[in-house]
mmCIF file of C-alpha atoms and ligand atoms in Angstrom:
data_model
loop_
_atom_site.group_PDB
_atom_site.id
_atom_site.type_symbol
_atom_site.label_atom_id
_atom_site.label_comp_id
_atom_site.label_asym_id
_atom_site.label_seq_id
_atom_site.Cartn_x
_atom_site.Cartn_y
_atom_site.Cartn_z
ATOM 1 C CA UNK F 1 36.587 35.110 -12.889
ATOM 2 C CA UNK F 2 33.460 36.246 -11.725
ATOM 3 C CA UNK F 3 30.485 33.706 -10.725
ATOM 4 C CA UNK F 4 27.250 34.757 -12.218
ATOM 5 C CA UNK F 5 23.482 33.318 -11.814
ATOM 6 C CA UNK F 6 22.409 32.424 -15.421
ATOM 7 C CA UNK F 7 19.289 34.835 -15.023
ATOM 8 C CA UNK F 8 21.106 37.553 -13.985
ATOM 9 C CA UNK F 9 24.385 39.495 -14.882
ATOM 10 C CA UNK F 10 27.120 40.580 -12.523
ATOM 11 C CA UNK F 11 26.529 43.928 -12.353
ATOM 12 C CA UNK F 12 22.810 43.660 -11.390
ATOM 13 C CA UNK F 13 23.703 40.554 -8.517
ATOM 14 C CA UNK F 14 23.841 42.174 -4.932
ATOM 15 C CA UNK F 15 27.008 42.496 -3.360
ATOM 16 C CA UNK F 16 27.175 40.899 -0.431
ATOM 17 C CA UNK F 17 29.616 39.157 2.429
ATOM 18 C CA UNK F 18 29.549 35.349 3.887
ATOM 19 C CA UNK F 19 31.042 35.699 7.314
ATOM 20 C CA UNK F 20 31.943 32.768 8.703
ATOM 21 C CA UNK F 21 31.265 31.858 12.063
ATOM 22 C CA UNK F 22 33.117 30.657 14.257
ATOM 23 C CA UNK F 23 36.450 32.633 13.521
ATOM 24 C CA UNK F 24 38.676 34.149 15.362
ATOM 25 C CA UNK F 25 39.698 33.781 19.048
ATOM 26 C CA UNK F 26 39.762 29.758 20.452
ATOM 27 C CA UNK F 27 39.874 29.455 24.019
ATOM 28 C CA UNK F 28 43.739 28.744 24.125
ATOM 29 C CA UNK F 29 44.581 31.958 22.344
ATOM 30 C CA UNK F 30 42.154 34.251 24.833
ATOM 31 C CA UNK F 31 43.623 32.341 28.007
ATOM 32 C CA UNK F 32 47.157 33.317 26.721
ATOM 33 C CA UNK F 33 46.813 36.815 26.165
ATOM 34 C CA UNK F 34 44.643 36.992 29.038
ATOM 35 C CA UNK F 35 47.458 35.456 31.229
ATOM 36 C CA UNK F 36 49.993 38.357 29.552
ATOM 37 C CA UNK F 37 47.839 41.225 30.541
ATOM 38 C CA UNK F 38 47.306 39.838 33.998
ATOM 39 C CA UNK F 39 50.958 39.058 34.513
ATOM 40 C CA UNK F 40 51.804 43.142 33.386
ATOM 41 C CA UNK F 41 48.679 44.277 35.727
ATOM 42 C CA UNK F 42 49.293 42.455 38.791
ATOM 43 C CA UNK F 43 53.364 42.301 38.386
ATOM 44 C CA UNK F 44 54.100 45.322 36.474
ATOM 45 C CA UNK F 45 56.979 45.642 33.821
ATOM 46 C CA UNK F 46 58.954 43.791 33.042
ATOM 47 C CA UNK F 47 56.971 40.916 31.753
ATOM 48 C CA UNK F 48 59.076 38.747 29.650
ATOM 49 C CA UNK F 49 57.276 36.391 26.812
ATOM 50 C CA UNK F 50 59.138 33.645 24.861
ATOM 51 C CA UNK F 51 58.227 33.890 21.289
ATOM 52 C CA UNK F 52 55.262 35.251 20.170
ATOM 53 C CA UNK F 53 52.530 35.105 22.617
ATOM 54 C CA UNK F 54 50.477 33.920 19.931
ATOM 55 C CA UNK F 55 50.909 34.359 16.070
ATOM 56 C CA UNK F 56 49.262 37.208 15.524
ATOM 57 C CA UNK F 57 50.924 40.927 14.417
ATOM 58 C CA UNK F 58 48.106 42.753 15.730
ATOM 59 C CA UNK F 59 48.453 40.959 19.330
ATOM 60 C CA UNK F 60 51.991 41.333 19.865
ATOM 61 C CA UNK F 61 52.527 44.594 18.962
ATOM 62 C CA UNK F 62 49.003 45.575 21.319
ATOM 63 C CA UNK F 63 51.126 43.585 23.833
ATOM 64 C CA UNK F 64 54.385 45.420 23.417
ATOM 65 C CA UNK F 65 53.021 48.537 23.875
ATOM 66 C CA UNK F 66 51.311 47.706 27.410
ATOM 67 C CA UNK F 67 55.021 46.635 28.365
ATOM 68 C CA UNK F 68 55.745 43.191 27.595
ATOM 69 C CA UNK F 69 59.268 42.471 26.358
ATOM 70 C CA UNK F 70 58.897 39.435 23.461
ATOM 71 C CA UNK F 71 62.327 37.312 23.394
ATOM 72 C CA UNK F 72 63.384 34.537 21.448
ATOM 73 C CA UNK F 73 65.081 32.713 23.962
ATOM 74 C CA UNK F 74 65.253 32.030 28.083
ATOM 75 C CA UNK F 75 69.047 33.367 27.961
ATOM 76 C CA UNK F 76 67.385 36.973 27.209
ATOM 77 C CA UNK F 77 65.818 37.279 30.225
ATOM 78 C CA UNK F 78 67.449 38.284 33.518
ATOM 79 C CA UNK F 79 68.351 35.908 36.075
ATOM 80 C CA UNK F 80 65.555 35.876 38.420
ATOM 81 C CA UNK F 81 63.361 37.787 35.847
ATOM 82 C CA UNK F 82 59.717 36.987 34.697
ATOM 83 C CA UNK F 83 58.793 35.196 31.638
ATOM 84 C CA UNK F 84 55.105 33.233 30.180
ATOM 85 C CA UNK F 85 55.823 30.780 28.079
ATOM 86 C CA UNK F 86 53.611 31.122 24.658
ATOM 87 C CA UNK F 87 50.085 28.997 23.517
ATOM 88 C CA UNK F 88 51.815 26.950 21.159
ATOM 89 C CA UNK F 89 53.853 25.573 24.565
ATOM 90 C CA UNK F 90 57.781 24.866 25.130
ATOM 91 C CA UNK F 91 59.673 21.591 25.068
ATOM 92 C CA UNK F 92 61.747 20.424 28.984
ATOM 93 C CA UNK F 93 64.541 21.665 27.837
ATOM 94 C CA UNK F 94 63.535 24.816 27.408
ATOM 95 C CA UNK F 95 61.711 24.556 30.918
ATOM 96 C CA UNK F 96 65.230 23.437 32.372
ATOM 97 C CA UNK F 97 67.002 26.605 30.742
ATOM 98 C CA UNK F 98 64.247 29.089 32.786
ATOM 99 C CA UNK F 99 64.597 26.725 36.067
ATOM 100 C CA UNK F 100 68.598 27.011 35.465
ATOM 101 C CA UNK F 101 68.242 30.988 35.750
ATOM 102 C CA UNK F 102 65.393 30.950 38.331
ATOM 103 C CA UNK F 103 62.678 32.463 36.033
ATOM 104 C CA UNK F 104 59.514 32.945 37.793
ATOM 105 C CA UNK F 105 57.294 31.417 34.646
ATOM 106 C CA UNK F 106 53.939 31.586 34.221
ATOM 107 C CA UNK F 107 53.066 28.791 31.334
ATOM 108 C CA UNK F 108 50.396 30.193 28.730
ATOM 109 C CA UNK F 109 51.041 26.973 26.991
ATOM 110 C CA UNK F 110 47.400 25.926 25.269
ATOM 111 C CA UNK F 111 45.713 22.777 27.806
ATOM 112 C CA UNK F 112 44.987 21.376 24.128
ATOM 113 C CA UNK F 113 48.839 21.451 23.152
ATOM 114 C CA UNK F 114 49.883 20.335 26.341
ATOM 115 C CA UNK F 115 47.402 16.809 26.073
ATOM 116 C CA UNK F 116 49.538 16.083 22.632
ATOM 117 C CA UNK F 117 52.811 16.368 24.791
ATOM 118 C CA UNK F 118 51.224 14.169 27.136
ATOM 119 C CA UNK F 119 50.749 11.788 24.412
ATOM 120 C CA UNK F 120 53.984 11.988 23.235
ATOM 121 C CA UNK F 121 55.350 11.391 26.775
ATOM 122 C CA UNK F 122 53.260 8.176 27.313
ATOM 123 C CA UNK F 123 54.214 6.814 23.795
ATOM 124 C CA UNK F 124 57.614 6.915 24.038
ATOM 125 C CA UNK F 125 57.501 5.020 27.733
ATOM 126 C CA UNK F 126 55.676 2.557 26.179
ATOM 127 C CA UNK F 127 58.554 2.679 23.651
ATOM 128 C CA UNK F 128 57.024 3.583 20.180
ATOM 129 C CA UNK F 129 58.012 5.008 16.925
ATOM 130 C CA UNK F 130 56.050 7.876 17.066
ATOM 131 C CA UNK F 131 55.394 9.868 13.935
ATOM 132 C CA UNK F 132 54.004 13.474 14.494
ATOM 133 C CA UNK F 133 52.207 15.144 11.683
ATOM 134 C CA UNK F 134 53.368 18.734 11.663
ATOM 135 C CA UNK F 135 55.214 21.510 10.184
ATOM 136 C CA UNK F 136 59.078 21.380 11.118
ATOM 137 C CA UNK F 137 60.247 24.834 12.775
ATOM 138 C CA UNK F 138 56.660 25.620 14.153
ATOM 139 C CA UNK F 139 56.716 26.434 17.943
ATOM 140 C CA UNK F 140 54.365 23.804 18.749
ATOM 141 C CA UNK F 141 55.666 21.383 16.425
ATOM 142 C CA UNK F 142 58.843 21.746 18.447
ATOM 143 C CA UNK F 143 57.615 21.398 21.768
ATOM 144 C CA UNK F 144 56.102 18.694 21.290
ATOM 145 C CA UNK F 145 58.864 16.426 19.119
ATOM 146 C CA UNK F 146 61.177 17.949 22.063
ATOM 147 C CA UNK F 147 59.063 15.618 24.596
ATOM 148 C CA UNK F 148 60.382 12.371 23.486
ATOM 149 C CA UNK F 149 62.994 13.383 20.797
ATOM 150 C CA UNK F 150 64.956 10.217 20.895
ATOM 151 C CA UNK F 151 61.259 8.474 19.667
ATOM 152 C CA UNK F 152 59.891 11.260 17.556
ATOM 153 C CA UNK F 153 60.190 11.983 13.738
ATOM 154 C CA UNK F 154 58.871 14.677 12.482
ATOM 155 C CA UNK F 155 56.166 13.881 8.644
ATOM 156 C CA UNK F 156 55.493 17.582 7.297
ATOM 157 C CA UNK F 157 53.228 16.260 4.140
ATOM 158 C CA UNK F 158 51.687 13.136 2.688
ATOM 159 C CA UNK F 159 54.826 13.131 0.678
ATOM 160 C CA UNK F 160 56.843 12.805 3.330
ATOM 161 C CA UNK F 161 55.515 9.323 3.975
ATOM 162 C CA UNK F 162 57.893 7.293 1.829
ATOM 163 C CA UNK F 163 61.044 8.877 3.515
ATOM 164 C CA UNK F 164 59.737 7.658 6.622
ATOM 165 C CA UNK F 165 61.543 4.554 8.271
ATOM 166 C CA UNK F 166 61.356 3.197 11.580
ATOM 167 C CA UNK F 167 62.629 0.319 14.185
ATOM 168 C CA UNK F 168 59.035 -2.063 14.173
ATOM 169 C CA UNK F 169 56.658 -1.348 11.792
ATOM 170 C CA UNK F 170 53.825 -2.948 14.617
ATOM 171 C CA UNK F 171 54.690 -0.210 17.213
ATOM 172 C CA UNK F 172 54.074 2.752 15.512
ATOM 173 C CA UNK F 173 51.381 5.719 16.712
ATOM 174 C CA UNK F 174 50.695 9.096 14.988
ATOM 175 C CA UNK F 175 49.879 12.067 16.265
ATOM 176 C CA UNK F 176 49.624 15.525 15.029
ATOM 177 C CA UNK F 177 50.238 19.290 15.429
ATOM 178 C CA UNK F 178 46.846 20.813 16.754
ATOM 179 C CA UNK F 179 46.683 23.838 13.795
ATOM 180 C CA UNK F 180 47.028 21.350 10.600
ATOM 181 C CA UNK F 181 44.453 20.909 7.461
ATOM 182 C CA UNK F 182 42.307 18.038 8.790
ATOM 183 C CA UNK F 183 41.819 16.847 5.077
ATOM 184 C CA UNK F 184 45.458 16.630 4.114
ATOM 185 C CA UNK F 185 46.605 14.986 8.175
ATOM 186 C CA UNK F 186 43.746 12.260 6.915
ATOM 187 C CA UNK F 187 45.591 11.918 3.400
ATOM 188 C CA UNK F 188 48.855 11.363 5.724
ATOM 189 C CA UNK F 189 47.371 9.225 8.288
ATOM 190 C CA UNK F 190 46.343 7.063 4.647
ATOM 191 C CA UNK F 191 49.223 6.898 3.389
ATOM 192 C CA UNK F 192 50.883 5.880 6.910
ATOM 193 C CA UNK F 193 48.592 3.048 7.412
ATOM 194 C CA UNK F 194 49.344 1.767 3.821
ATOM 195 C CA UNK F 195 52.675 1.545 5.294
ATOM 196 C CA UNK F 196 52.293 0.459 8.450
ATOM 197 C CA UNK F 197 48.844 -1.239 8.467
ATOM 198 C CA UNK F 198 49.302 -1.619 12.724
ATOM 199 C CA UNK F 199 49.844 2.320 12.852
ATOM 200 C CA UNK F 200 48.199 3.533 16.162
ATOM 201 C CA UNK F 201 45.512 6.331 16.316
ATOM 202 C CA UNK F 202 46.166 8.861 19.092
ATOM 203 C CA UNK F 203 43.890 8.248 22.084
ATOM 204 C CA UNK F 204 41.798 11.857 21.115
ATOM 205 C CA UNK F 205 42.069 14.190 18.399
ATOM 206 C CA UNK F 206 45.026 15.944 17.934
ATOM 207 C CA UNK F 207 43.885 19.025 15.676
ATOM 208 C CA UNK F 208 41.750 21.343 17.942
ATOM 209 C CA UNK F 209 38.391 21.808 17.768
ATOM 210 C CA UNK F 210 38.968 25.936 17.064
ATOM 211 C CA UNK F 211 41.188 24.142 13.951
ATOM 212 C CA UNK F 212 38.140 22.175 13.017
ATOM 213 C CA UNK F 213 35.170 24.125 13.662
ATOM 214 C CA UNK F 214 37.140 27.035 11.684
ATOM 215 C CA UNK F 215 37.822 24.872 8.756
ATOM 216 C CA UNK F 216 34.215 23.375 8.258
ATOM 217 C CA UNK F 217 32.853 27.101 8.359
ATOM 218 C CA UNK F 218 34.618 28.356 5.673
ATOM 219 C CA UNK F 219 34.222 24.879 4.100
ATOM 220 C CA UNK F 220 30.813 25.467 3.887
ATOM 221 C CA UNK F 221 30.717 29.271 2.728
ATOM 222 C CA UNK F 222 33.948 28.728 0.139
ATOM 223 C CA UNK F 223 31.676 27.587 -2.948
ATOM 224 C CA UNK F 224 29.631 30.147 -3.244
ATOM 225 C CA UNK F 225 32.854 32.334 -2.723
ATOM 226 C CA UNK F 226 34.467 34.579 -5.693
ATOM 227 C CA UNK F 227 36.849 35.998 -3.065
ATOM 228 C CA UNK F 228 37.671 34.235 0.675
ATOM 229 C CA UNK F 229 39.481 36.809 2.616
ATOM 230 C CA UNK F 230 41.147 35.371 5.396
ATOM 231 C CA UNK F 231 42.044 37.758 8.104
ATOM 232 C CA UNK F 232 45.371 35.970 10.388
ATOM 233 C CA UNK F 233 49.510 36.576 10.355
ATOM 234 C CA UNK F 234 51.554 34.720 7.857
ATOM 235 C CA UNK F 235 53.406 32.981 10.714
ATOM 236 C CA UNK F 236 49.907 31.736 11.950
ATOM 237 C CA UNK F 237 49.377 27.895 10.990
ATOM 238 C CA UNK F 238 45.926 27.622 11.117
ATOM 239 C CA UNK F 239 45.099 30.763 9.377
ATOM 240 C CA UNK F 240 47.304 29.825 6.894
ATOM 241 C CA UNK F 241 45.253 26.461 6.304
ATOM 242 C CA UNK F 242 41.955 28.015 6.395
ATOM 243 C CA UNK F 243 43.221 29.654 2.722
ATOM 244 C CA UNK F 244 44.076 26.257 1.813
ATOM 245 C CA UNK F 245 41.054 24.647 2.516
ATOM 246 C CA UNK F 246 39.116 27.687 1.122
ATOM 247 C CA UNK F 247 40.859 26.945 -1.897
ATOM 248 C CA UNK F 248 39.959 24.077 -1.841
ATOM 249 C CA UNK F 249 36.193 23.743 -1.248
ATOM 250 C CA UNK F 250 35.757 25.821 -4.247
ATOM 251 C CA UNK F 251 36.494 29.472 -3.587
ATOM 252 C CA UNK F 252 37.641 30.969 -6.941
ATOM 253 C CA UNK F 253 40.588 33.024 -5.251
ATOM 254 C CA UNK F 254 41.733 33.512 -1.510
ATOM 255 C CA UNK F 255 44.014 35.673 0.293
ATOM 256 C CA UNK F 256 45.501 36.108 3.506
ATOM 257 C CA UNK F 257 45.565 39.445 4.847
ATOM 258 C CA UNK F 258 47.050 41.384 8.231
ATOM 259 C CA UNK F 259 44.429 43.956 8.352
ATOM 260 C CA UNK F 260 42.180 45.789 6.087
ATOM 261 C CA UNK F 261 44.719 47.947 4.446
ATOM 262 C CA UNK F 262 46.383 45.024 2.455
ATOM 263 C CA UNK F 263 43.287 44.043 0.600
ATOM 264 C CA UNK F 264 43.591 45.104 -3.170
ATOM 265 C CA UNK F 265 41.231 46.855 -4.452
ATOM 266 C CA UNK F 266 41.896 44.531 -7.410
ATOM 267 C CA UNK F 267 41.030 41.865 -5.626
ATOM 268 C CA UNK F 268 37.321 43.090 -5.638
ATOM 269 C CA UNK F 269 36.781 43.957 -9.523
ATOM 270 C CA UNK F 270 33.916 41.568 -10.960
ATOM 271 C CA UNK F 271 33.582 40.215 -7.616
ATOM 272 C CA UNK F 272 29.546 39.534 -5.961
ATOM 273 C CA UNK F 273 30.605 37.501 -3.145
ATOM 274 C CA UNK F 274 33.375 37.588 -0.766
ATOM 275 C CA UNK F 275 33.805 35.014 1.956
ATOM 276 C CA UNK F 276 35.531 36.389 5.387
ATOM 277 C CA UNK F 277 37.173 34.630 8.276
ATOM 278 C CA UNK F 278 39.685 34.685 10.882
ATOM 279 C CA UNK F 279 42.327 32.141 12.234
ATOM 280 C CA UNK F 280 42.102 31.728 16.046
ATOM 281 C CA UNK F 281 44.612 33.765 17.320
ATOM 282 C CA UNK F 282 42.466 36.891 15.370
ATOM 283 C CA UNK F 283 41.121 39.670 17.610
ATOM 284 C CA UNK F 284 37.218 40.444 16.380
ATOM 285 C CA UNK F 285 37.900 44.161 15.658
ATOM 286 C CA UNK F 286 40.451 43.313 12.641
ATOM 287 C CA UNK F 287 37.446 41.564 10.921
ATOM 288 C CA UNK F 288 35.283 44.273 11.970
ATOM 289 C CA UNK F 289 38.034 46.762 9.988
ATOM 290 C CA UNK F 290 37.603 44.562 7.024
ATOM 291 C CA UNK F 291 33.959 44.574 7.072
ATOM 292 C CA UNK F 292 33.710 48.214 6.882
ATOM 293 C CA UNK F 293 36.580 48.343 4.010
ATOM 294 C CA UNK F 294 33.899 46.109 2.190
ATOM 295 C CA UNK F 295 30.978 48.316 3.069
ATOM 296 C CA UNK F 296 32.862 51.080 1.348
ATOM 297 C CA UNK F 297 33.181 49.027 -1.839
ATOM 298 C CA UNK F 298 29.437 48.325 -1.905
ATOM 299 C CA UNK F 299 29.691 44.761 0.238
ATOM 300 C CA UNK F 300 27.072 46.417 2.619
ATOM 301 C CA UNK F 301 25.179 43.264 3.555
ATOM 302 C CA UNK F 302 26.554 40.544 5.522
ATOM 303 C CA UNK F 303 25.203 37.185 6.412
ATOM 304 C CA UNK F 304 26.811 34.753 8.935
ATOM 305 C CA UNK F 305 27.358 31.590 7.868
ATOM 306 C CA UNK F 306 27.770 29.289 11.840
ATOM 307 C CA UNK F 307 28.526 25.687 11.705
ATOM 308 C CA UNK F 308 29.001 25.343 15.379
ATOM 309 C CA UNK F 309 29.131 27.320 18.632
ATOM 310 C CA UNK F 310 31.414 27.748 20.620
ATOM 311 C CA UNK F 311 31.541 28.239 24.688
ATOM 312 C CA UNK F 312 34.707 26.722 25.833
ATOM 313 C CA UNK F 313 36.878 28.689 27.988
ATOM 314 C CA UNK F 314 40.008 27.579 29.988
ATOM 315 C CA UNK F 315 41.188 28.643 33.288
ATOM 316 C CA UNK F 316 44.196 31.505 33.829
ATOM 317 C CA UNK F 317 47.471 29.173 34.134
ATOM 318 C CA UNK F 318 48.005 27.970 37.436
ATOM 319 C CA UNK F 319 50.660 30.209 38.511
ATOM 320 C CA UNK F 320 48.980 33.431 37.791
ATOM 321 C CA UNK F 321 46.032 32.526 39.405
ATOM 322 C CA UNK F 322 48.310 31.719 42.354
ATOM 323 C CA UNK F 323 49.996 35.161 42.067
ATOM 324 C CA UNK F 324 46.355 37.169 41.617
ATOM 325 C CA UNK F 325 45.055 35.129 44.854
ATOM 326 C CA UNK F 326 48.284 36.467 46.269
ATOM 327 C CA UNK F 327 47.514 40.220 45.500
ATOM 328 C CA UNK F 328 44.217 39.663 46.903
ATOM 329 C CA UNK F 329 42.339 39.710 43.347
ATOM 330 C CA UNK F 330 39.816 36.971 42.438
ATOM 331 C CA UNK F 331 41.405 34.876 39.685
ATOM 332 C CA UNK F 332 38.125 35.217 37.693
ATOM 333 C CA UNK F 333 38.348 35.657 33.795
ATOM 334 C CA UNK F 334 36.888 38.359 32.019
ATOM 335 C CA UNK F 335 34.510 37.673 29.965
ATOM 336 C CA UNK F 336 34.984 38.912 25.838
ATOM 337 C CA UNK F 337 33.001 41.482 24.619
ATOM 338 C CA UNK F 338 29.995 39.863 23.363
ATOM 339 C CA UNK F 339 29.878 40.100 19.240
ATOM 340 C CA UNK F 340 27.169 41.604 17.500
ATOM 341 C CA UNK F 341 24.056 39.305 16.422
ATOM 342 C CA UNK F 342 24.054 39.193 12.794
ATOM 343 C CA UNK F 343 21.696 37.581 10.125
ATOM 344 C CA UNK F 344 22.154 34.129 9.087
ATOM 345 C CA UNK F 345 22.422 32.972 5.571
HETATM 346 C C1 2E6 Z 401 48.799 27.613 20.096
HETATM 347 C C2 2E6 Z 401 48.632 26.416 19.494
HETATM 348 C C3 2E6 Z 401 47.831 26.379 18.414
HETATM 349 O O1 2E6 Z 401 50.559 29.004 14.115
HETATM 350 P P1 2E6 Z 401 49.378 28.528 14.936
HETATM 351 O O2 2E6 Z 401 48.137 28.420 14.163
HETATM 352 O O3 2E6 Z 401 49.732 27.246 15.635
HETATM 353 O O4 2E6 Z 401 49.198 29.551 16.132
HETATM 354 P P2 2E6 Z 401 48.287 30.826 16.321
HETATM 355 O O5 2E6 Z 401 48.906 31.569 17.447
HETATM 356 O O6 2E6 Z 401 48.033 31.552 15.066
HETATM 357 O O7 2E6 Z 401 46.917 30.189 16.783
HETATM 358 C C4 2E6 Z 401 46.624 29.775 18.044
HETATM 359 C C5 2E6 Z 401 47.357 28.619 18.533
HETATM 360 C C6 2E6 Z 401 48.161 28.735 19.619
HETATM 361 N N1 2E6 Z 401 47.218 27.459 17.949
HETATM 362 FE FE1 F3S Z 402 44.607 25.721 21.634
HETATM 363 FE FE2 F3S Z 402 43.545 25.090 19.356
HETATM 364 FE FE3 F3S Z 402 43.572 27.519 20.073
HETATM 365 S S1 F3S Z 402 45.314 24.166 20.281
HETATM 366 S S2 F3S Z 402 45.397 27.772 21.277
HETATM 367 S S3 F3S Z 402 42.468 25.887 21.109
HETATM 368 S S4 F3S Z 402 43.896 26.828 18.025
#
């Protein structure tokens, strides 16, 4: 279904694009394929990478092609051999396995993930029932739960809520996955606290800002959406949300795509307005691909739609900034390509 101004018909309303801004790359994801290009500069091959540096087709493959050598688990890597453990971070037993075959690691583990597992580590001393609000068989979610995992139970959904049962109801915290819909943890936090009226807040938030500032952008652009394209890998949790909460706020259809070449052209019929984004672990030049698809369908003009800037940017991980000072290179960080200035609506 098309949306249509009263005055004016379809046909005669200008096509046009609502790019939402910020998208793409968060600081966590740009420090961790930073750290995997370093690693294969200063080390050479091989460069071994547990899991998916971060959940993004387009990155991994980029990556695999320089050299690096993706693996599921330590036991694939050499004794002795290199690995960088991914954004979404590892659990200590996984850090045992690498020490146990005397991997040299380098930890691309986001500083954001690593403050929930910090959480989780102080919680559980203190002896709580902790309930973590995430998606069972993510990465991260993993990690984390594998902290503490004697104190940790795992709540995928406000539904989950009623299953959930634990030793003393007054000595209970939450805390959450960092890529989750904020709207639906809140509807679980809700439903917790009916529960358990005691329940604990986490010291911080738990869902990134890059999570957040993503989701109120496309919040904001989503009504006035007949089409949300949403450019991020189906394995990628927060891109995944962001067609949720477009969805959500009002955008008459939404779709998740790899790159340009999986939009339908369907998808476009009757349409005036199409909303774009990107999850955080996007590179810029797969939106840029999409824009020009939609230039050559007569989506020529684009306006930005920015709820917040962004300018936070994390150091390389501690070993590899060891290792460049090593090789006599200053551990400095490159700075991203600076994106084009465009009009805001
Ligand atoms: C690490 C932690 C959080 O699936 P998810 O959204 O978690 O991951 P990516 O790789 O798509 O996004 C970045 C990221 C890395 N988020
Ligand atoms: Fe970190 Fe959030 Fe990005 S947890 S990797 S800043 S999506």
């Amino acid at each position: 279904m098309t949306v249509t101004s009263p005055e004016r018909p379809a046909e005669t309303q200008t096509k046009r694009v609502l790019l939402a801004a910020p998208r793409g790359y968060c600081a966590g994801v740009d420090r961790a394929v930073i750290a995997v290009e370093k690693a294969l500069e200063t080390y050479g091959t091989p460069v071994y990478v547990r899991k998916e540096i971060v959940h993004n087709k387009h990155v991994v493959e980029t990556l695999r092609e320089r050299g690096a050598i993706f693996v599921n688990e330590t036991d694939e890597v050499p004794e002795g051999g290199r690995l960088v453990f991914s954004a979404h971070g590892v659990s200590p037993a996984v850090r045992a396995s690498a020490v146990a075959r005397s991997l040299d690691t380098i930890d691309a583990t986001c500083p954001l993930v690593t403050k929930v597992h910090k959480e989780a580590v102080r919680f559980a001393k203190d002896d709580y029932d902790i309930l973590l609000i995430g998606h069972t068989g993510h990465e991260e979610v993993e990690g984390t739960a594998g902290e503490a995992p004697e104190h940790v139970q795992i709540v995928n959904s406000p539904d989950d809520v009623d299953q959930v049962v634990v030793r003393d109801p007054d000595k209970v915290v939450w805390i959450s996955q960092t890529t989750l819909s904020v709207d639906e943890t809140m509807e679980t936090v809700r439903r917790l606290r009916q529960k358990f009226p005691t329940l604990q807040d986490p010291p911080s938030d738990d869902i990134c800002y890059a999570t957040q500032n993503r989701q109120v952008a496309v919040k904001k652009l989503a009504p006035e959406c007949d089409l949300v394209i949403v450019v991020g890998s189906a394995n990628s949790s927060n891109s995944v949300r962001l067609v949720e909460v477009a969805l959500k706020a009002g955008a008459t259809a939404s779709y998740r795509v790899d790159r340009k070449t999986e939009i339908k052209d369907e998808w476009l019929e009757g349409v005036t307005t199409v909303g774009v984004t990107s999850g955080a672990s996007v590179p810029e030049i797969l939106v840029e691909d999409v824009l020009a698809h939609l230039a050559g369908h007569g989506f020529g003009t684009v306006d930005e739609v920015r709820t917040a800037t962004e300018d936070l940017m994390f150091s390389l991980p501690r070993e590899l900034r060891a290792g460049l000072k090593a090789a006599g290179e200053e551990p400095k960080r490159p700075r991203r390509e600076a994106r084009p200035e465009l009009p805001q609506a």
